[in-house]
CSV table of C-alpha atoms and ligand atoms in Angstrom, one decimal:
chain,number,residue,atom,x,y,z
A,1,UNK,CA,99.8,53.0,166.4
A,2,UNK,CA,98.7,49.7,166.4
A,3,UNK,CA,99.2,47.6,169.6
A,4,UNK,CA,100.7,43.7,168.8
A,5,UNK,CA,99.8,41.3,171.2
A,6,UNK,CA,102.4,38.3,171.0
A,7,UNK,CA,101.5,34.4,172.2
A,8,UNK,CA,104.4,32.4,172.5
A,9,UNK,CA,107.2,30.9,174.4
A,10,UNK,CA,109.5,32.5,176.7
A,11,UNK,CA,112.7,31.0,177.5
A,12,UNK,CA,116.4,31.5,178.8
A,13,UNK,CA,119.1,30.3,176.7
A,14,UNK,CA,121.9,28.5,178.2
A,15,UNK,CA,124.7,29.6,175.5
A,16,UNK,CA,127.5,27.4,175.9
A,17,UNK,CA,130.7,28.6,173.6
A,18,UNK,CA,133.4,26.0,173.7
A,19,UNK,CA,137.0,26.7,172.8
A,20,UNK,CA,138.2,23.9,171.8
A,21,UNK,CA,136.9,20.5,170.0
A,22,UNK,CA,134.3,18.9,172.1
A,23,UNK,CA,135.9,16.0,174.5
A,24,UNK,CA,133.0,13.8,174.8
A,25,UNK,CA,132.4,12.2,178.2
A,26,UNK,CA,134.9,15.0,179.5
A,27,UNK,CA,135.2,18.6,180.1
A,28,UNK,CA,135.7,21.5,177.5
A,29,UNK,CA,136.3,24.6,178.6
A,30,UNK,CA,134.2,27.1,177.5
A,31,UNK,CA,132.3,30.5,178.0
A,32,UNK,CA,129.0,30.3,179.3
A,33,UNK,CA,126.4,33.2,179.1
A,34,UNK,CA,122.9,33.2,180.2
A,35,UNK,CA,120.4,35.3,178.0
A,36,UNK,CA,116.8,35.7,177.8
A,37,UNK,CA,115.2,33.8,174.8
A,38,UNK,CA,112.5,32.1,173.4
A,39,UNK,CA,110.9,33.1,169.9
A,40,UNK,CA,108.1,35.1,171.1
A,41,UNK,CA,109.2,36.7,174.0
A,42,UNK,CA,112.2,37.7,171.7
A,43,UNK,CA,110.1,39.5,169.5
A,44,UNK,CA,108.2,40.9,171.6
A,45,UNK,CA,111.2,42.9,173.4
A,46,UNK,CA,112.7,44.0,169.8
A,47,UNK,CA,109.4,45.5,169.4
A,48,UNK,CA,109.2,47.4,172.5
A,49,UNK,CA,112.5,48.9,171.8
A,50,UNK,CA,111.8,49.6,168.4
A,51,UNK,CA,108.8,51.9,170.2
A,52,UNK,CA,106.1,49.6,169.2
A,53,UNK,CA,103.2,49.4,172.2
A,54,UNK,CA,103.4,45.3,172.6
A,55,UNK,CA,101.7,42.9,174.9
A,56,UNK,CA,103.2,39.4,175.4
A,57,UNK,CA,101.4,36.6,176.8
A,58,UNK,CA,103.3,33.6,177.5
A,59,UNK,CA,103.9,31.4,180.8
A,60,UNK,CA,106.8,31.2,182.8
A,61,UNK,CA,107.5,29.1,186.5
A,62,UNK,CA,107.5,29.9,190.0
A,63,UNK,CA,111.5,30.5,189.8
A,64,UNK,CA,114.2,32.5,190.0
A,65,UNK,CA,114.7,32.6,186.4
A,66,UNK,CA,110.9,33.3,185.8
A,67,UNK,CA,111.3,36.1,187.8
A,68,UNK,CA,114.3,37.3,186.2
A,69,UNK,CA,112.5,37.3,182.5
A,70,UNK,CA,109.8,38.9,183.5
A,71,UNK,CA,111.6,41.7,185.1
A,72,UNK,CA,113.9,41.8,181.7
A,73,UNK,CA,110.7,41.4,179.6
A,74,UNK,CA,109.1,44.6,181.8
A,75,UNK,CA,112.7,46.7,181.6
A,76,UNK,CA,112.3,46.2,177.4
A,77,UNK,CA,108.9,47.8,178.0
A,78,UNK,CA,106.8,45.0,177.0
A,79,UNK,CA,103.2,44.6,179.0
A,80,UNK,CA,104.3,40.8,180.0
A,81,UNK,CA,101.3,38.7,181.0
A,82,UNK,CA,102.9,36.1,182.4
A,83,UNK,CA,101.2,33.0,184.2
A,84,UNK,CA,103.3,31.1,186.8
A,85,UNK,CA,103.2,27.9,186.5
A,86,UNK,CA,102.8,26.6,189.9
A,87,UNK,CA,105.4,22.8,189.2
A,88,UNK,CA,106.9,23.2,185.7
A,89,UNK,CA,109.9,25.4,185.7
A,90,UNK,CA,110.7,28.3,183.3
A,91,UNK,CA,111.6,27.0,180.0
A,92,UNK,CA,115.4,26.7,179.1
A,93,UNK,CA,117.7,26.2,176.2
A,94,UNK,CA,121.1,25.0,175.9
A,95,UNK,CA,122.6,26.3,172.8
A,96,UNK,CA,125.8,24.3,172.5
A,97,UNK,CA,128.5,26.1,170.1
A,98,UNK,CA,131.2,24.6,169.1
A,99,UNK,CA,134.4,26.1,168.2
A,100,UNK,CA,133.9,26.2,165.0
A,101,UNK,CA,130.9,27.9,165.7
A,102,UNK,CA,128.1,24.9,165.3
A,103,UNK,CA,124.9,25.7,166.9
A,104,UNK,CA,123.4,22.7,168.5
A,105,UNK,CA,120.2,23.7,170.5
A,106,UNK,CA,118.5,21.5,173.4
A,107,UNK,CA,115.3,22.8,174.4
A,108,UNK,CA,113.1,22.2,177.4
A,109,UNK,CA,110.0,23.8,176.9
A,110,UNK,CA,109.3,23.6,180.7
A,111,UNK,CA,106.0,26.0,181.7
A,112,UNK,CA,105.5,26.8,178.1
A,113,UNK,CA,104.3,23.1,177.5
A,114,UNK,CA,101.3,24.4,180.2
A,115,UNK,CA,99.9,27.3,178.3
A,116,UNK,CA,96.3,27.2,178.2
A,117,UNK,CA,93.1,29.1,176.8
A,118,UNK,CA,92.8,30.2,180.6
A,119,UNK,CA,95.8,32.0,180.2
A,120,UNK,CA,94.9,34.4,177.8
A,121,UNK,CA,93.8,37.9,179.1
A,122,UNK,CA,90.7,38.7,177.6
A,123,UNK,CA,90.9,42.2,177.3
A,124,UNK,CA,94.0,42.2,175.2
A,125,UNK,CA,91.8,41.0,172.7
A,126,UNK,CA,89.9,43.7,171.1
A,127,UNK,CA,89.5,45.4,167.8
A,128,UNK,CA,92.3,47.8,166.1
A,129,UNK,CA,95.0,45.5,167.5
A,130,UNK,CA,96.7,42.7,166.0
A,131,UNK,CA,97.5,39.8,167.0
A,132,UNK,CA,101.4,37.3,166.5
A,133,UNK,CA,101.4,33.8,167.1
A,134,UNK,CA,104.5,32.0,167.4
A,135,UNK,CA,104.7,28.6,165.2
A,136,UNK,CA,106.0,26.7,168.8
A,137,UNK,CA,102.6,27.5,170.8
A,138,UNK,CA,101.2,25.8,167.8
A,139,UNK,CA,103.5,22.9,167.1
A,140,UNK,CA,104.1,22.4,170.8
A,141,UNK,CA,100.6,20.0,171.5
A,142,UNK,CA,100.6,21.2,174.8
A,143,UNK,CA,100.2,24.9,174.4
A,144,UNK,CA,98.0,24.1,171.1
A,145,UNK,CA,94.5,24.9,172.5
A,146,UNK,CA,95.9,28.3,174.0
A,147,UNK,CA,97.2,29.1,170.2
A,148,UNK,CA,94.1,27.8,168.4
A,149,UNK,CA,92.3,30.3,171.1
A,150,UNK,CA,94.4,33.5,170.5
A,151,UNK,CA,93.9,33.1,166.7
A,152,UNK,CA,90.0,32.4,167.0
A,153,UNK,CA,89.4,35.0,169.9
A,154,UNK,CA,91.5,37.6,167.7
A,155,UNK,CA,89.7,36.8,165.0
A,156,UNK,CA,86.5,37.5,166.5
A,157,UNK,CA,87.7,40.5,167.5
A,158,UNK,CA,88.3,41.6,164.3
A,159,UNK,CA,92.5,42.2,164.7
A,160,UNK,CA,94.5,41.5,162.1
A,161,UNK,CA,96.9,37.8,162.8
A,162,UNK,CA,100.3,37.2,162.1
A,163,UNK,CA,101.9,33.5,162.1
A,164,UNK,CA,105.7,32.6,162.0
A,165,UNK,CA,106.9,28.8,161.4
A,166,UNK,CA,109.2,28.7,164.1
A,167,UNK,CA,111.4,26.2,163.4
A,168,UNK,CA,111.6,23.4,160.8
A,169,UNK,CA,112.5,20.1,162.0
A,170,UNK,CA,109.4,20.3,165.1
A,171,UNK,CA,107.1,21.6,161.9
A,172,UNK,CA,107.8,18.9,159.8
A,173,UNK,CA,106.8,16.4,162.8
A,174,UNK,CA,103.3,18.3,162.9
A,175,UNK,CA,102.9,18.3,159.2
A,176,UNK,CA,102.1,21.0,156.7
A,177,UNK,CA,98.4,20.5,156.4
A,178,UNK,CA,97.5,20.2,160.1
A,179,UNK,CA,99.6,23.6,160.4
A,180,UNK,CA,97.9,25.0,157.6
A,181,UNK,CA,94.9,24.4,158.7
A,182,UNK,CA,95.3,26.1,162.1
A,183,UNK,CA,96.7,29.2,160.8
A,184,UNK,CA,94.4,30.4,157.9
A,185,UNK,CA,93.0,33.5,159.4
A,186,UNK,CA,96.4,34.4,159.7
A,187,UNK,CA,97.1,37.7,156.8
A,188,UNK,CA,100.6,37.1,156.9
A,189,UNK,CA,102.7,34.5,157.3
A,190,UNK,CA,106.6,34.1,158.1
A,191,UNK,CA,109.0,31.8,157.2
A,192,UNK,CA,112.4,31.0,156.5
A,193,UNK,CA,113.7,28.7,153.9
A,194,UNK,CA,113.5,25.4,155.5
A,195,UNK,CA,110.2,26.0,156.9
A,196,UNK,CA,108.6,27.1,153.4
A,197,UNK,CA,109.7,24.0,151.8
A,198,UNK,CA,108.1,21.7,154.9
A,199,UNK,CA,105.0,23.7,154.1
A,200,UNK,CA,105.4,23.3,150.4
A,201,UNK,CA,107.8,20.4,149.4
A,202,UNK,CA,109.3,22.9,146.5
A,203,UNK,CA,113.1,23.9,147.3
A,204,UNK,CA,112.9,27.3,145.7
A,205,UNK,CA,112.1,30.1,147.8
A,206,UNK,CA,109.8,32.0,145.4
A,207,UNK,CA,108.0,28.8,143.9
A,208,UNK,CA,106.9,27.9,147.7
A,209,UNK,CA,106.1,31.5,148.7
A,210,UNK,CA,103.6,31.6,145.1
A,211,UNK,CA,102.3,28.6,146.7
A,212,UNK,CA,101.5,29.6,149.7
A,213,UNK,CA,99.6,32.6,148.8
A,214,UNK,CA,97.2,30.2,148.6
A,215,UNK,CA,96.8,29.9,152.0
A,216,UNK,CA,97.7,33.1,152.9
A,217,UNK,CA,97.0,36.9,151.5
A,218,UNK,CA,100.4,37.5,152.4
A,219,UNK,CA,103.8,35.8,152.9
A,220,UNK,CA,107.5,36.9,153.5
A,221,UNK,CA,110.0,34.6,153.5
A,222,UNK,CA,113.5,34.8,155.2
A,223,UNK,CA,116.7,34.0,153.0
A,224,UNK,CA,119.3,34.6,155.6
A,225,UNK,CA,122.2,36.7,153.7
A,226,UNK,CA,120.3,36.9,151.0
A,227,UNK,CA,117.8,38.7,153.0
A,228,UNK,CA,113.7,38.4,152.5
A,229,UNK,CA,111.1,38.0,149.8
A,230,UNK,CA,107.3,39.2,150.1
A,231,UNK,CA,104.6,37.9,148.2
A,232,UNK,CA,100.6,38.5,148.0
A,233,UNK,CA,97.8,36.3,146.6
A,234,UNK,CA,96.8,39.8,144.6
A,235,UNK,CA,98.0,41.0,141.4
A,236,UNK,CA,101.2,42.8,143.0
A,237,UNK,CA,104.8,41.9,141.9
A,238,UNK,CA,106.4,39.8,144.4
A,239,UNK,CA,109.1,41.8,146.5
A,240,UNK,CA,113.0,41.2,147.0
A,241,UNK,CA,114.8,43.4,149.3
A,242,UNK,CA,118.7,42.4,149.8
A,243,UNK,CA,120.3,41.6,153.5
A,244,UNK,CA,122.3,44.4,154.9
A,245,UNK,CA,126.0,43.7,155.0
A,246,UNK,CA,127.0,42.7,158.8
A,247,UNK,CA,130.8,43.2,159.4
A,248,UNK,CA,130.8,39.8,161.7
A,249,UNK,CA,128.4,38.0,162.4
A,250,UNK,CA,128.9,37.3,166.4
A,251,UNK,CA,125.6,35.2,167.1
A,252,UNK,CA,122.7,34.5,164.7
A,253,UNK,CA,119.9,33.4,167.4
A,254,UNK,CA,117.4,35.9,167.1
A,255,UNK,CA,117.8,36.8,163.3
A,256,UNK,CA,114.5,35.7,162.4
A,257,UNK,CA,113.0,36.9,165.6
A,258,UNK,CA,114.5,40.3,164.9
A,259,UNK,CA,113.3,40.3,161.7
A,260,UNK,CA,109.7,40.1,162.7
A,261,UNK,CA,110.2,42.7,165.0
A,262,UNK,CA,111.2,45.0,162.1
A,263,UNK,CA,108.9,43.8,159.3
A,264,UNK,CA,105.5,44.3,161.4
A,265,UNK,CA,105.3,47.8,162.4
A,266,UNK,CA,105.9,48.8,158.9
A,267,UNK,CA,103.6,46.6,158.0
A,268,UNK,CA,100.9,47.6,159.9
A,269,UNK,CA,101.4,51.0,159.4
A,270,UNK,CA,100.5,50.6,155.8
A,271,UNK,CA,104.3,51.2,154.7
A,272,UNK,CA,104.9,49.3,151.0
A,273,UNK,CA,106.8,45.8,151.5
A,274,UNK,CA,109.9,47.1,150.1
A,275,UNK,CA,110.4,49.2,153.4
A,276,UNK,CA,108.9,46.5,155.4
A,277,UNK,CA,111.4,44.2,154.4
A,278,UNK,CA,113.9,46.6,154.4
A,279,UNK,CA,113.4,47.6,158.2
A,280,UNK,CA,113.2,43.6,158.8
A,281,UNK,CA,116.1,43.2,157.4
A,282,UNK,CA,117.9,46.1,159.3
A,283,UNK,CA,116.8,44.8,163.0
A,284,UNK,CA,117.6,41.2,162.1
A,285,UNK,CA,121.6,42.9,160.9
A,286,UNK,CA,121.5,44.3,164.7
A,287,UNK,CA,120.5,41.2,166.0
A,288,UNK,CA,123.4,39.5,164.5
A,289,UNK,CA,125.8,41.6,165.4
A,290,UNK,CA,125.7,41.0,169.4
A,291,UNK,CA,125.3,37.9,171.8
A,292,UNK,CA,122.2,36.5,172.3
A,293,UNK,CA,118.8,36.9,170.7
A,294,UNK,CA,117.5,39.9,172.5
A,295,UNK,CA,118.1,43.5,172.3
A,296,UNK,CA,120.7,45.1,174.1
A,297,UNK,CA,119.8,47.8,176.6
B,1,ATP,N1,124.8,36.7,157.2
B,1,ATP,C1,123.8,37.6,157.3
B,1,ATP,N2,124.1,38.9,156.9
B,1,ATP,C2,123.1,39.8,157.0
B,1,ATP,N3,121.8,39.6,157.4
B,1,ATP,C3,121.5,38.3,157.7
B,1,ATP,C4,122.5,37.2,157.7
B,1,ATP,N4,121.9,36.1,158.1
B,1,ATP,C5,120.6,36.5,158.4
B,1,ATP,N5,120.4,37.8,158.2
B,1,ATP,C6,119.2,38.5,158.4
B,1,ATP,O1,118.3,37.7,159.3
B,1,ATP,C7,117.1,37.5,158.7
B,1,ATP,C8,116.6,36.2,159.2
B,1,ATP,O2,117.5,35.1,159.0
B,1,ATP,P1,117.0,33.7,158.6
B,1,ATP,O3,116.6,33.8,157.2
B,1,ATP,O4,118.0,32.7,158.9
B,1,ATP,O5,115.7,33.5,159.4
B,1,ATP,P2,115.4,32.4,160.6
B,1,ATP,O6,115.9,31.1,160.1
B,1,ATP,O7,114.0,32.6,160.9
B,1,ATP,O8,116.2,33.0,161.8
B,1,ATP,P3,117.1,32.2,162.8
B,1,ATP,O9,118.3,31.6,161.9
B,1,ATP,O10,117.5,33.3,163.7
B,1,ATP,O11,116.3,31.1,163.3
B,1,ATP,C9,117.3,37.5,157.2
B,1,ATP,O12,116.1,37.8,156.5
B,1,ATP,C10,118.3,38.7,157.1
B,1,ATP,O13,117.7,39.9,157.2
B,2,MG,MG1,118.0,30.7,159.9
């Protein structure tokens, strides 16, 4: 089995649910959970339950709540190389939801702004492994050098390297072709939607992914319910597995994440995209069936 090294952010999410219309400058009562989060880290724990063996490396701060995620991040299974941060606290997310169920999300990157080439354990580098860079490490300018590291010292290593976009309003701020630029020894790309078309100004899901497998041998894109696509820069048909049908949807934070989490160990295990999809597909269902973006234990 293949061991996946992740490099991104690690956060807690603040989920605020209000239960009735928002009274501005007043109070709202609400119900208000707190839940580990943060792309990365996120993926890294579905992978860890799903049996993968999965390294993150991220950085947290000198505080209770750092404490407290890496303890979770640990109890998930995951080999957590965390750096304190010795001033900036851990990183924290407010995800406002209305009662309509409107996610607003305010984000304080906190320590994860900090993460630097120094933070990256050397020996997790090393050949048979592979490597997944969240888009934020990238996007965020300062954990950029740390990012640009992991994908060069991976690459030298000879593992394979995975890139996801994150999220699309911060990637459209950085710009397709810095971001392209970064990520091309990446062999796979994610995305959603949104993100495809920052990348590739064309609407239509299937006309960006063709697009970018020019930049990438391979790319799978995220439709939401309509579930994922894969595409390759070979002469292989382009694959369309379907979303599996999810009763309710309780929370969506964490679909995407989830989804990684699913689609790599296939993946790497050789498995043909229609079951690496499908398997995506099947963890991001799970992940929007329950609260928050992690897995429950
Ligand atoms: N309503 C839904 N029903 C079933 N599956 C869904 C639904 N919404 C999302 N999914 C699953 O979640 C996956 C990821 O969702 P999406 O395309 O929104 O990615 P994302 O935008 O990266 O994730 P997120 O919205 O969590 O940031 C989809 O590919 C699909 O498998
Ligand atoms: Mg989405």
């Amino acid at each position: 089995m293949t061991r996946v090294v992740v490099v991104g952010d690690l956060m807690t999410d603040a989920v605020a649910r209000a239960r009735y219309p928002l009274a501005r400058a007043s109070d709202t009562p609400a119900i208000v959970t707190m839940h580990g989060g943060g792309s990365g880290a996120n993926i890294a724990s579905w992978l860890a339950v799903e049996g993968a063996e999965v390294a993150f490396i991220g950085r947290r701060g000198a505080d209770i709540t750092g404490r407290n995620r890496d303890m979770e991040l640990m109890g998930y299974g995951v080999d957590a190389r965390l750096v304190m941060d010795p001033e900036r606290p851990t990183g924290t997310c407010v995800v406002l939801v209305t009662h309509k169920g409107e996610r607003t999300m305010l984000s304080d990157p906190g320590a994860n702004a900090a993460l630097s080439p120094e933070d990256l354990p050397r020996d997790l580098f090393s050949q048979g492994g592979h490597l997944h860079v969240s888009g934020y490490t990238l996007i965020n300018e300062g954990s950029r050098e740390a990012g640009l590291a992991a994908l060069e010292m991976a690459q030298r290593a000879g593992m394979s390297i995975s890139v996801d976009c994150s999220s699309s309003a911060p990637l459209e701020r950085t710009g397709a072709e810095p971001f392209l630029e970064w990520t091309q020894s990446a062999k796979l790309l994610f995305a959603n939607a949104d993100q495809a078309k920052v990348l590739t100004g064309r609407d239509e899901p299937d006309a960006a992914a063709k697009v970018l497998t020019a930049w990438f041998p391979q790319v799978v894109i995220k439709l939401a319910a309509d579930g994922a696509l894969w595409y390759t820069n070979t002469r292989s048909e382009p694959v369309k597995a379907p979303a599996e049908t999810v009763e309710r949807v309780v929370d969506g934070t964490g679909a995407g994440d989830a989804f990684t989490a699913g689609f790599l160990p296939a993946w790497l295990a050789g498995k043909p995209p229609a079951e690496a999809l499908a398997a995506g597909n099947r963890l991001a269902a799970k992940a929007i069936a329950h609260l928050g973006a992690r897995p429950r234990l």
